[in-house]
Amino acid sequence: MHMLASTPPMPADRWMHRCAITVVALTVFMISVGAMVTTTRAGDTDPTWSWRFWEWFQRFIHSEHVGLSWELGHRIVGTVIGFALIAMIVIAWRTKAPRSFKRLLFAVLIAVILQGALGGLRVLMVSSANVQGVVFGLTGGSDVELHRAAFAMVHGMLAQVTFALTVLLALMTSRGWKREPVVSFCKPQIRNHTLGMNRALILLILLQLFIGTLLRQTNKGLEQHIINAFIIALYAIGLALYVQRHHGAVRCLRSVSAALAFVVAFQIFLGFTAWMLTRGQFLPSHHASIDAVVRSAHVTTATTLLALSVVLYVLCRRHIKAAGDGAPPPSQIAEPEQAQNIAPSSGARAMAYVELAKPRLTILALATVAAGYVMGEKDHVDWPGLLHTLIGLALVAAGVGALNQYIERDRDAKMPRTAKRPLPSGRMTPREALLFGIACCALGLLALLAFVNELSMWLALAIIVTYIFIYTPLKVRTSFNTLAGAIPGALPPVVGWAAASDNVDYHALVMFAILFFWQIPHFWSIAWLYRDDYAAGGMKMLSTMDKDGGMMARQIALWSLPLLLVSLLPTKVGLSGEMYTQCALPLAVAFTCFAFVLLIRHTRGVVRGFFFASIAYLPLLFAIMLLDKVR
């Protein structure tokens, strides 16, 4: 890691940066309002278009129609953005800013002006016969609705591209841009791969924005939108992992790539929630309905995702040098040593097998399986079926725990917290642990297939594969391993649901989402408490890179927000009744407040308290759900 003297960046003029931040805030607000206008079909509530800004403002003040307020507010914010950009151009001219920055500034202003023109055409295309005649004369068409939708689509996509450019304005006027860049030396092929993957991601997101805009305007293309969303999610997380692996020493690249992965996950959650709230029918919503808010937030988050990908690309170009040979090759992992002292006592050997099965995690998994099974039953609980499911999952969970300890036996030996486990302490040989793990997994899968159903067996196999072959190897490669580990950790209630109903619908996915988002703050609090242990074992955890705990506290607080939302979904989707909401709402709010207390004061004592609160939160939430089900 070295410092590279490059072209002197633009001086971080205080007022210029403040103007840029203001423009970014106004643009994201304008996009959010515009999303609400499209979602609620409020774009035609005002068929007129005035070029006098103050008339819009006067009508907005006296408006009593919600849709009209959304539409007029959208126009007003766009006009204010234009004035702010003009002010920035004046400041840039007076401070003699670099030519590249001035070109970007003028490009943003032209985009905003074009946005206003497209918005006006979209309105007048419906209400003005003169505009229709001119447009039809230029295009040769005659379909008013088709032209209106086309103008609206271009208007929406250009707004999202404009936001990405405004974020670049804020970046180029920041203090960090003034400093000389910290360069990540790497091989030319790594540099080319990083930039190429980033460019491909930007193109995929632009394609997704087009499909999403088409879906919002015509209610067509839902399947393509969903497929492309998962492709983007996998690709973006892969890019984030690649950047973390090869350029993780550059702090800004590490931070932006982590933010990219989080926003992708949150975007998938919002899209899934919107689909559940509307059952896939994207029809006009009431102006104040929760589904309108969620769908509009989905659009805003997509815009943020595009901006982050553009920022990551610009920063990669700035911080990566092509001429470097890269970092030295990683040190070889020592070959596992065979344990020498095997406990002679049969009782001690039995206890070693119990410890190998990770009983506490197994019990937690079985509790969520039982909850999923009970919630999935339509009438009465089939107790023999529940018992068979629990036995099968208990064997699978025990096998997964044993195989995990077999793979990590050398790393466990380096950590005080795990040094007394059966393998590092010498109470069991690696071969015994391997055979035990394979046998438990195989017997558990056979039990589910023979006594429950095929679907539950396949879901249990998914737990084994994702935990052993994805999550466990990622622990030493990337700090995103917690997100990967949350997937198999959230599948047990889905297995229970599938075992009871022989299908997986959106109710089961709600339980999956609750458990998924609960695991993130829970396990990150563990990672903070035992960060020295993880560092000694070579684990790539966020806590090992965070000396004062501030970043971990911010992540915990951030991830507690989607947990709050998904905790309230069961009533909305019909999984639970009003009693659940009355009890779960104060519980979820209290847990979220605790997370933000941790953000303010992240001492070891507060983190430990939050950890115990997270232990209590999930059983209480599922207990409330079950009580509401059986009462």
XYZ file of C-alpha atoms in Angstrom:
631
model
C 0.000 0.000 0.000
C 1.531 3.257 -1.148
C 0.533 6.800 -1.902
C 0.286 7.881 -5.530
C 0.782 11.486 -6.566
C -1.880 12.141 -9.206
C -3.572 15.105 -10.822
C -4.462 17.548 -8.054
C -8.147 17.158 -7.266
C -10.585 20.033 -7.007
C -10.369 22.035 -3.778
C -13.046 20.942 -1.341
C -14.837 24.241 -1.314
C -17.173 24.250 1.654
C -20.116 25.923 -0.079
C -19.716 23.903 -3.231
C -19.867 20.671 -1.250
C -22.877 21.896 0.702
C -24.666 22.732 -2.523
C -23.804 19.286 -3.916
C -25.138 17.537 -0.816
C -28.302 19.631 -1.037
C -28.760 18.644 -4.670
C -28.301 14.957 -3.791
C -30.857 15.180 -0.981
C -33.364 17.043 -3.156
C -32.868 14.616 -6.039
C -33.464 11.520 -3.942
C -36.511 13.242 -2.437
C -37.761 14.129 -5.925
C -37.324 10.535 -7.078
C -39.197 9.271 -4.004
C -42.049 11.692 -4.651
C -42.014 10.804 -8.346
C -42.232 7.127 -7.430
C -45.278 7.894 -5.293
C -46.795 9.850 -8.204
C -46.389 6.833 -10.501
C -47.430 4.283 -7.882
C -50.633 6.131 -6.988
C -51.304 7.199 -10.604
C -51.293 10.854 -9.510
C -49.534 12.081 -12.658
C -52.805 13.011 -14.377
C -54.377 14.865 -11.440
C -53.062 18.156 -12.856
C -53.550 18.201 -16.648
C -52.038 21.697 -16.983
C -48.405 22.720 -17.195
C -47.246 26.182 -16.214
C -43.750 27.576 -16.733
C -44.224 29.886 -13.734
C -42.682 28.264 -10.698
C -44.598 30.382 -8.216
C -47.968 29.230 -9.586
C -47.106 25.627 -8.738
C -46.089 26.694 -5.251
C -49.325 28.636 -4.690
C -51.472 25.765 -5.876
C -49.472 23.329 -3.742
C -50.148 25.390 -0.598
C -53.903 25.540 -1.249
C -54.278 21.998 -2.571
C -56.569 19.640 -0.634
C -56.167 16.666 -2.987
C -53.404 14.247 -1.945
C -52.572 13.178 -5.494
C -52.382 16.782 -6.673
C -50.042 17.600 -3.770
C -47.733 14.746 -4.772
C -47.649 15.919 -8.401
C -47.126 19.624 -7.659
C -44.538 18.861 -4.973
C -42.640 16.740 -7.490
C -42.508 19.655 -9.950
C -41.479 22.157 -7.276
C -38.574 20.020 -6.043
C -37.335 19.553 -9.604
C -37.337 23.307 -10.131
C -35.445 23.917 -6.885
C -32.811 21.400 -8.008
C -32.351 23.359 -11.209
C -31.788 26.593 -9.259
C -29.308 24.844 -6.939
C -27.323 23.570 -9.922
C -27.197 27.078 -11.395
C -25.823 28.294 -8.057
C -23.168 25.556 -8.181
C -22.176 26.608 -11.699
C -21.708 30.181 -10.496
C -19.565 28.987 -7.569
C -17.545 26.692 -9.851
C -16.894 29.559 -12.250
C -15.741 31.850 -9.433
C -13.500 29.234 -7.774
C -11.936 28.117 -11.069
C -12.925 24.492 -10.676
C -11.382 21.854 -12.982
C -12.825 21.590 -16.468
C -13.924 17.973 -15.936
C -16.003 19.007 -12.933
C -17.583 21.877 -14.865
C -18.524 19.508 -17.681
C -20.145 17.136 -15.221
C -21.984 20.035 -13.598
C -23.344 21.263 -16.941
C -24.332 17.694 -17.866
C -26.374 17.369 -14.680
C -28.073 20.715 -15.305
C -28.947 19.715 -18.888
C -30.316 16.399 -17.590
C -32.516 18.206 -15.060
C -33.811 20.603 -17.747
C -34.513 17.639 -20.015
C -36.299 15.978 -17.110
C -38.605 18.961 -16.778
C -39.304 18.983 -20.515
C -40.123 15.259 -20.520
C -42.371 15.696 -17.505
C -44.224 18.500 -19.245
C -44.610 16.465 -22.438
C -45.868 13.505 -20.439
C -48.630 15.693 -18.923
C -49.515 17.676 -22.046
C -49.516 14.548 -24.187
C -52.785 13.642 -22.462
C -54.378 17.067 -22.088
C -53.184 19.195 -25.040
C -54.373 18.514 -28.595
C -51.638 20.792 -29.988
C -48.869 18.809 -28.272
C -50.434 15.551 -29.447
C -50.453 16.826 -33.018
C -46.800 17.842 -32.914
C -45.675 14.567 -31.321
C -47.748 12.433 -33.688
C -46.327 14.370 -36.606
C -42.775 13.616 -35.483
C -43.284 9.968 -34.573
C -45.959 8.948 -37.058
C -48.019 7.330 -34.280
C -51.523 7.926 -32.967
C -51.688 6.105 -29.612
C -51.851 8.682 -26.803
C -51.374 6.157 -23.998
C -48.360 4.588 -25.698
C -46.632 7.954 -26.093
C -47.498 8.975 -22.546
C -45.978 5.744 -21.185
C -42.866 6.205 -23.351
C -42.316 9.753 -22.072
C -42.894 8.571 -18.495
C -40.387 5.719 -18.855
C -37.646 7.945 -20.245
C -38.472 10.539 -17.585
C -38.129 7.959 -14.799
C -34.896 6.398 -16.033
C -33.248 9.751 -16.702
C -34.065 10.810 -13.142
C -32.210 7.796 -11.756
C -29.179 8.418 -13.961
C -29.243 12.078 -12.915
C -29.149 11.074 -9.260
C -26.029 8.991 -9.855
C -24.366 12.006 -11.455
C -25.334 14.275 -8.530
C -23.722 11.774 -6.149
C -20.530 12.097 -8.198
C -20.749 15.876 -7.760
C -20.869 15.420 -3.989
C -17.977 12.958 -4.150
C -15.773 15.272 -6.221
C -16.334 18.196 -3.854
C -15.644 16.221 -0.678
C -12.511 16.480 1.450
C -11.611 12.877 0.749
C -11.389 13.618 -2.971
C -8.885 16.380 -2.232
C -6.429 13.936 -0.670
C -4.037 11.904 -2.752
C -5.578 8.494 -3.448
C -4.411 5.415 -1.587
C -3.517 2.992 -4.357
C -4.309 -0.702 -4.352
C -1.470 -2.327 -6.292
C -2.653 -5.407 -8.134
C -1.992 -7.414 -11.261
C -3.304 -5.937 -14.517
C -5.790 -8.765 -14.979
C -7.247 -8.175 -11.515
C -7.601 -4.484 -12.258
C -9.284 -5.232 -15.585
C -11.581 -7.794 -13.992
C -12.612 -5.350 -11.269
C -13.428 -2.547 -13.670
C -15.038 -4.900 -16.187
C -17.275 -6.473 -13.559
C -18.244 -3.020 -12.334
C -19.158 -1.831 -15.823
C -21.230 -4.985 -16.363
C -23.059 -4.389 -13.089
C -23.941 -0.833 -14.114
C -25.351 -2.124 -17.421
C -27.357 -4.835 -15.629
C -28.820 -2.271 -13.243
C -29.745 0.044 -16.122
C -31.475 -2.885 -17.836
C -33.313 -3.653 -14.601
C -34.377 -0.025 -14.257
C -35.825 -0.175 -17.776
C -37.718 -3.398 -17.018
C -38.937 -1.984 -13.707
C -40.108 1.238 -15.352
C -41.910 -0.795 -18.010
C -43.555 -2.863 -15.262
C -44.731 0.229 -13.395
C -46.169 1.835 -16.508
C -47.736 -1.188 -18.230
C -47.922 -3.937 -15.556
C -45.889 -6.167 -17.901
C -42.521 -7.856 -17.454
C -42.804 -9.073 -13.837
C -41.101 -12.427 -14.542
C -38.160 -10.792 -16.312
C -37.896 -8.251 -13.507
C -37.680 -10.973 -10.844
C -35.157 -13.074 -12.789
C -32.931 -10.083 -13.482
C -33.178 -9.017 -9.836
C -31.668 -12.286 -8.644
C -28.971 -12.131 -11.331
C -28.048 -8.622 -10.179
C -28.081 -9.688 -6.522
C -25.667 -12.560 -7.135
C -23.481 -10.474 -9.435
C -23.343 -7.469 -7.072
C -22.482 -9.614 -4.059
C -19.836 -11.384 -6.147
C -18.356 -8.039 -7.149
C -18.381 -6.867 -3.533
C -16.569 -10.037 -2.471
C -14.027 -9.572 -5.280
C -13.328 -5.987 -4.242
C -13.074 -6.975 -0.581
C -10.625 -9.736 -1.438
C -8.300 -7.857 -3.790
C -8.715 -4.213 -2.731
C -9.989 -4.492 0.851
C -7.008 -2.539 2.184
C -8.444 0.628 0.601
C -11.001 1.786 3.105
C -13.354 3.616 0.736
C -13.526 0.635 -1.648
C -14.247 -1.666 1.269
C -16.991 0.603 2.588
C -18.715 1.220 -0.749
C -18.647 -2.473 -1.698
C -20.146 -3.388 1.685
C -22.854 -0.759 1.201
C -23.530 -2.161 -2.269
C -24.101 -5.659 -0.864
C -26.400 -4.337 1.868
C -28.483 -2.240 -0.538
C -28.867 -5.228 -2.870
C -30.145 -7.380 -0.005
C -32.484 -4.622 1.172
C -33.761 -4.104 -2.386
C -34.618 -7.801 -2.720
C -36.441 -7.568 0.605
C -38.449 -4.525 -0.532
C -39.350 -6.164 -3.829
C -40.418 -9.343 -2.045
C -42.477 -7.317 0.437
C -44.160 -5.314 -2.333
C -45.047 -8.519 -4.146
C -46.551 -10.016 -0.996
C -48.575 -6.904 -0.168
C -50.120 -6.750 -3.639
C -50.040 -10.474 -4.507
C -48.195 -9.481 -7.674
C -51.037 -7.229 -8.871
C -49.393 -3.819 -9.355
C -52.578 -1.793 -9.511
C -53.103 1.825 -8.393
C -52.931 2.109 -4.613
C -54.402 4.493 -2.108
C -52.123 7.471 -1.586
C -51.339 6.615 2.046
C -51.271 2.795 1.831
C -48.297 0.813 3.049
C -47.901 -0.990 -0.285
C -47.590 2.359 -2.095
C -44.856 3.412 0.328
C -42.989 0.108 -0.018
C -43.163 0.145 -3.821
C -41.935 3.728 -3.915
C -39.099 2.861 -1.524
C -38.227 0.009 -3.901
C -37.728 2.551 -6.697
C -35.641 4.854 -4.493
C -33.444 1.964 -3.366
C -32.892 0.933 -6.994
C -31.704 4.461 -7.696
C -29.339 4.258 -4.732
C -28.017 0.956 -6.057
C -27.192 2.532 -9.423
C -25.448 5.444 -7.704
C -23.357 3.116 -5.522
C -22.260 1.050 -8.519
C -21.201 4.228 -10.354
C -19.358 5.540 -7.287
C -17.604 2.185 -6.833
C -16.500 2.258 -10.473
C -15.138 5.806 -10.181
C -13.317 5.009 -6.940
C -11.863 1.808 -8.397
C -10.466 3.748 -11.343
C -9.010 6.255 -8.912
C -7.448 3.831 -6.426
C -6.331 0.860 -8.550
C -2.947 0.944 -10.292
C -2.414 -1.369 -13.281
C 1.357 -1.699 -13.002
C 1.502 -3.458 -9.646
C 2.305 -7.132 -9.229
C -0.178 -7.586 -6.414
C 0.225 -8.663 -2.838
C 2.436 -11.595 -1.866
C 0.746 -14.970 -2.134
C -1.174 -15.978 0.960
C 0.544 -18.216 3.461
C -0.209 -21.877 3.230
C -2.576 -23.319 5.782
C -0.875 -25.862 7.946
C -1.917 -29.444 7.545
C -4.289 -30.605 10.274
C -2.651 -32.452 13.068
C -4.069 -35.683 14.312
C -5.266 -35.610 17.886
C -3.092 -37.727 20.137
C -4.966 -37.969 23.411
C -8.367 -39.574 23.062
C -10.543 -39.591 26.166
C -10.674 -43.161 27.478
C -13.952 -42.777 29.386
C -17.110 -43.838 27.540
C -19.028 -41.093 29.328
C -16.501 -38.484 28.252
C -16.652 -39.817 24.702
C -20.449 -39.557 24.693
C -20.217 -35.966 25.918
C -17.730 -35.240 23.150
C -20.274 -36.399 20.565
C -22.952 -34.230 22.190
C -20.654 -31.192 22.031
C -19.821 -32.031 18.431
C -23.533 -31.703 17.567
C -23.632 -28.096 18.901
C -26.685 -28.742 21.098
C -27.610 -25.099 21.756
C -27.793 -24.233 18.064
C -29.593 -27.501 17.369
C -32.235 -26.746 20.005
C -32.778 -23.252 18.583
C -33.155 -24.701 15.083
C -35.669 -27.300 16.325
C -37.704 -24.609 18.098
C -38.035 -22.664 14.843
C -38.860 -25.878 12.961
C -41.679 -26.564 15.418
C -42.953 -23.006 15.038
C -42.958 -23.323 11.260
C -44.740 -26.694 11.456
C -47.501 -25.418 13.740
C -48.023 -22.277 11.662
C -48.131 -24.360 8.486
C -50.891 -26.685 9.734
C -54.327 -25.722 8.427
C -56.478 -27.395 11.108
C -54.919 -29.393 13.940
C -51.304 -30.299 14.641
C -50.214 -33.724 13.452
C -48.041 -34.606 16.455
C -46.439 -37.760 14.958
C -45.590 -35.790 11.824
C -44.066 -33.019 13.946
C -42.016 -35.585 15.878
C -40.683 -37.141 12.659
C -39.763 -33.693 11.346
C -37.943 -32.783 14.558
C -35.991 -36.050 14.547
C -34.948 -35.601 10.937
C -33.872 -31.974 11.434
C -32.110 -32.813 14.704
C -29.954 -35.338 12.871
C -29.247 -32.867 10.050
C -28.367 -30.074 12.499
C -26.077 -32.390 14.482
C -24.341 -33.508 11.288
C -23.863 -29.948 10.081
C -22.382 -28.948 13.442
C -19.979 -31.883 13.375
C -18.831 -31.254 9.796
C -18.346 -27.573 10.574
C -16.086 -28.418 13.514
C -14.202 -30.941 11.385
C -13.420 -28.274 8.768
C -12.520 -25.592 11.320
C -10.596 -27.761 13.810
C -7.280 -25.935 13.244
C -8.848 -22.493 13.542
C -10.778 -23.573 16.652
C -7.485 -24.527 18.294
C -6.264 -20.910 17.967
C -9.309 -19.341 19.626
C -9.739 -19.508 23.428
C -13.534 -19.680 23.061
C -13.385 -22.891 20.986
C -10.082 -24.446 22.066
C -11.882 -26.906 24.380
C -14.074 -28.368 21.683
C -13.694 -32.126 21.107
C -11.304 -31.937 18.140
C -8.811 -29.234 19.231
C -8.766 -30.624 22.783
C -7.879 -34.124 21.538
C -10.991 -35.888 22.887
C -11.922 -37.074 19.404
C -10.109 -37.797 16.146
C -10.959 -35.879 12.964
C -11.956 -39.118 11.271
C -14.531 -39.883 13.970
C -16.012 -36.394 13.645
C -16.162 -36.667 9.864
C -17.912 -40.048 9.941
C -20.320 -38.858 12.630
C -21.228 -35.745 10.624
C -21.781 -37.621 7.365
C -23.840 -40.326 9.079
C -26.098 -37.810 10.875
C -26.739 -35.803 7.711
C -27.509 -38.917 5.671
C -29.837 -40.391 8.329
C -31.621 -37.076 8.785
C -32.279 -36.690 5.060
C -33.496 -40.300 4.802
C -35.822 -39.809 7.784
C -37.392 -36.721 6.234
C -37.809 -38.437 2.871
C -39.283 -41.616 4.346
C -41.512 -40.255 7.146
C -42.277 -36.628 6.174
C -42.125 -35.520 2.510
C -39.689 -34.920 -0.325
C -39.856 -31.116 -0.151
C -38.661 -31.019 3.454
C -35.767 -33.313 2.521
C -34.647 -30.990 -0.290
C -34.828 -27.962 1.991
C -32.761 -29.777 4.624
C -30.204 -30.636 1.926
C -30.099 -26.909 1.058
C -29.197 -26.199 4.691
C -26.296 -28.658 4.535
C -24.949 -27.338 1.238
C -25.178 -23.627 2.078
C -23.741 -24.038 5.575
C -20.884 -26.423 4.825
C -19.884 -25.515 1.282
C -20.684 -21.784 1.184
C -20.820 -20.233 4.654
C -17.939 -22.148 6.280
C -15.341 -21.435 3.534
C -16.407 -17.771 3.389
C -15.503 -17.248 7.055
C -11.838 -16.913 6.158
C -12.381 -15.103 2.854
C -14.800 -12.243 3.411
C -16.619 -10.348 6.123
C -19.860 -10.963 4.217
C -19.895 -14.526 5.558
C -22.575 -13.548 8.109
C -25.036 -12.775 5.314
C -24.326 -16.146 3.698
C -24.669 -17.935 7.041
C -28.024 -16.299 7.708
C -29.561 -18.233 4.789
C -29.188 -21.781 6.206
C -29.921 -20.354 9.652
C -33.288 -19.030 8.443
C -34.380 -22.184 6.595
C -35.504 -24.400 9.560
C -38.977 -22.782 9.942
C -39.427 -23.153 6.179
C -38.624 -26.856 6.546
C -41.246 -27.084 9.302
C -43.812 -25.329 7.126
C -43.048 -27.596 4.165
C -43.295 -30.661 6.382
C -46.774 -29.625 7.560
C -48.283 -28.373 4.298
C -46.062 -29.930 1.582
C -45.582 -26.509 -0.018
C -43.759 -23.226 0.546
C -45.786 -20.037 0.096
C -45.200 -16.418 1.053
C -46.273 -17.090 4.669
C -43.293 -19.411 5.079
C -41.055 -16.829 3.436
C -42.179 -14.257 6.008
C -40.916 -16.558 8.768
C -37.702 -17.007 6.791
C -37.298 -13.221 6.534
C -37.833 -12.714 10.280
C -35.179 -15.261 11.155
C -32.788 -14.015 8.450
C -32.818 -10.383 9.562
C -32.712 -11.357 13.254
C -29.484 -13.289 12.768
C -27.518 -10.312 11.398
C -27.560 -8.078 14.522
C -27.471 -11.141 16.782
C -24.324 -12.679 15.316
C -22.610 -9.347 14.805
C -22.977 -8.672 18.522
C -21.294 -12.047 19.114
C -18.588 -11.114 16.616
C -17.910 -7.902 18.520
C -17.734 -9.621 21.915
C -15.288 -12.260 20.618
C -13.428 -10.217 18.029
C -10.026 -11.077 19.509
C -10.846 -14.763 19.194
C -11.955 -14.384 15.590
C -8.814 -12.424 14.759
C -6.655 -15.151 16.306
C -8.457 -17.772 14.236
C -8.052 -15.842 10.995
C -11.800 -15.239 10.601
C -12.762 -12.377 8.271
C -15.320 -10.665 10.484
C -16.370 -7.019 10.437
C -15.425 -6.777 14.102
C -11.786 -7.712 13.424
C -11.447 -4.660 11.147
C -13.294 -2.316 13.520
C -11.120 -1.210 16.418
C -13.588 0.982 18.330
C -16.788 -0.897 17.438
C -18.368 2.094 15.695
C -18.837 0.361 12.351
C -20.348 -2.721 14.004
C -22.745 -0.545 15.990
C -23.856 1.223 12.821
C -24.394 -2.074 11.016
C -26.393 -3.526 13.910
C -28.599 -0.424 14.077
C -29.030 -0.439 10.307
C -30.036 -4.107 10.101
C -32.457 -3.751 13.012
C -34.700 -1.592 10.786
C -35.621 -4.313 8.242
C -36.058 -6.677 11.207
C -38.602 -4.241 12.628
C -40.488 -4.212 9.325
C -40.547 -7.976 8.743
C -41.575 -8.576 12.371
C -44.832 -6.751 11.601
C -45.522 -8.548 8.306
C -47.341 -11.665 9.676
C -50.552 -9.731 10.358
C -50.382 -7.898 7.037
C -50.140 -11.119 5.010
C -52.725 -13.008 7.069
C -50.313 -15.254 8.920
C -51.378 -13.843 12.304
C -54.139 -11.693 13.737
C -54.392 -8.363 15.502
C -53.234 -9.829 18.815
C -49.858 -10.519 17.242
C -49.447 -6.917 16.102
C -50.478 -5.543 19.503
C -47.802 -7.614 21.231
C -45.099 -7.722 18.550
C -45.070 -3.987 17.798
C -43.807 -2.799 21.217
C -41.366 -5.722 21.343
C -39.911 -4.879 17.905
C -39.758 -1.151 18.651
C -37.990 -1.787 21.965
C -35.429 -4.038 20.291
C -34.783 -1.432 17.576
C -34.357 1.293 20.208
C -31.840 -0.927 22.009
C -29.914 -1.233 18.730
C -29.741 2.559 18.440
C -28.670 2.847 22.076
C -25.799 0.579 21.076
C -25.058 2.985 18.231
C -24.689 5.835 20.727
C -22.736 3.912 23.338
C -21.033 0.780 22.038
C -19.243 -0.435 25.147
C -18.732 -4.113 25.900
C -21.439 -4.034 28.583
C -24.026 -2.523 26.251
C -23.124 -5.002 23.490
C -23.499 -7.890 25.914
C -26.887 -6.556 26.979
C -27.969 -6.301 23.359
C -26.788 -9.864 22.746
C -29.006 -11.198 25.548
C -31.887 -9.045 24.307
C -31.531 -10.633 20.868
C -31.593 -14.090 22.468
C -34.909 -13.226 24.127
C -36.411 -11.437 21.117
C -36.828 -14.333 18.684
C -38.455 -16.855 21.096
C -40.830 -14.163 22.362
C -41.817 -13.164 18.830
C -42.465 -16.755 17.738
C -44.305 -17.483 21.018
C -46.642 -14.549 20.337
C -47.206 -15.857 16.815
C -48.044 -19.343 18.092
C -50.361 -18.036 20.817
C -52.230 -15.981 18.251
C -52.505 -19.104 16.073
C -53.913 -21.455 18.738
C -56.113 -19.069 20.751
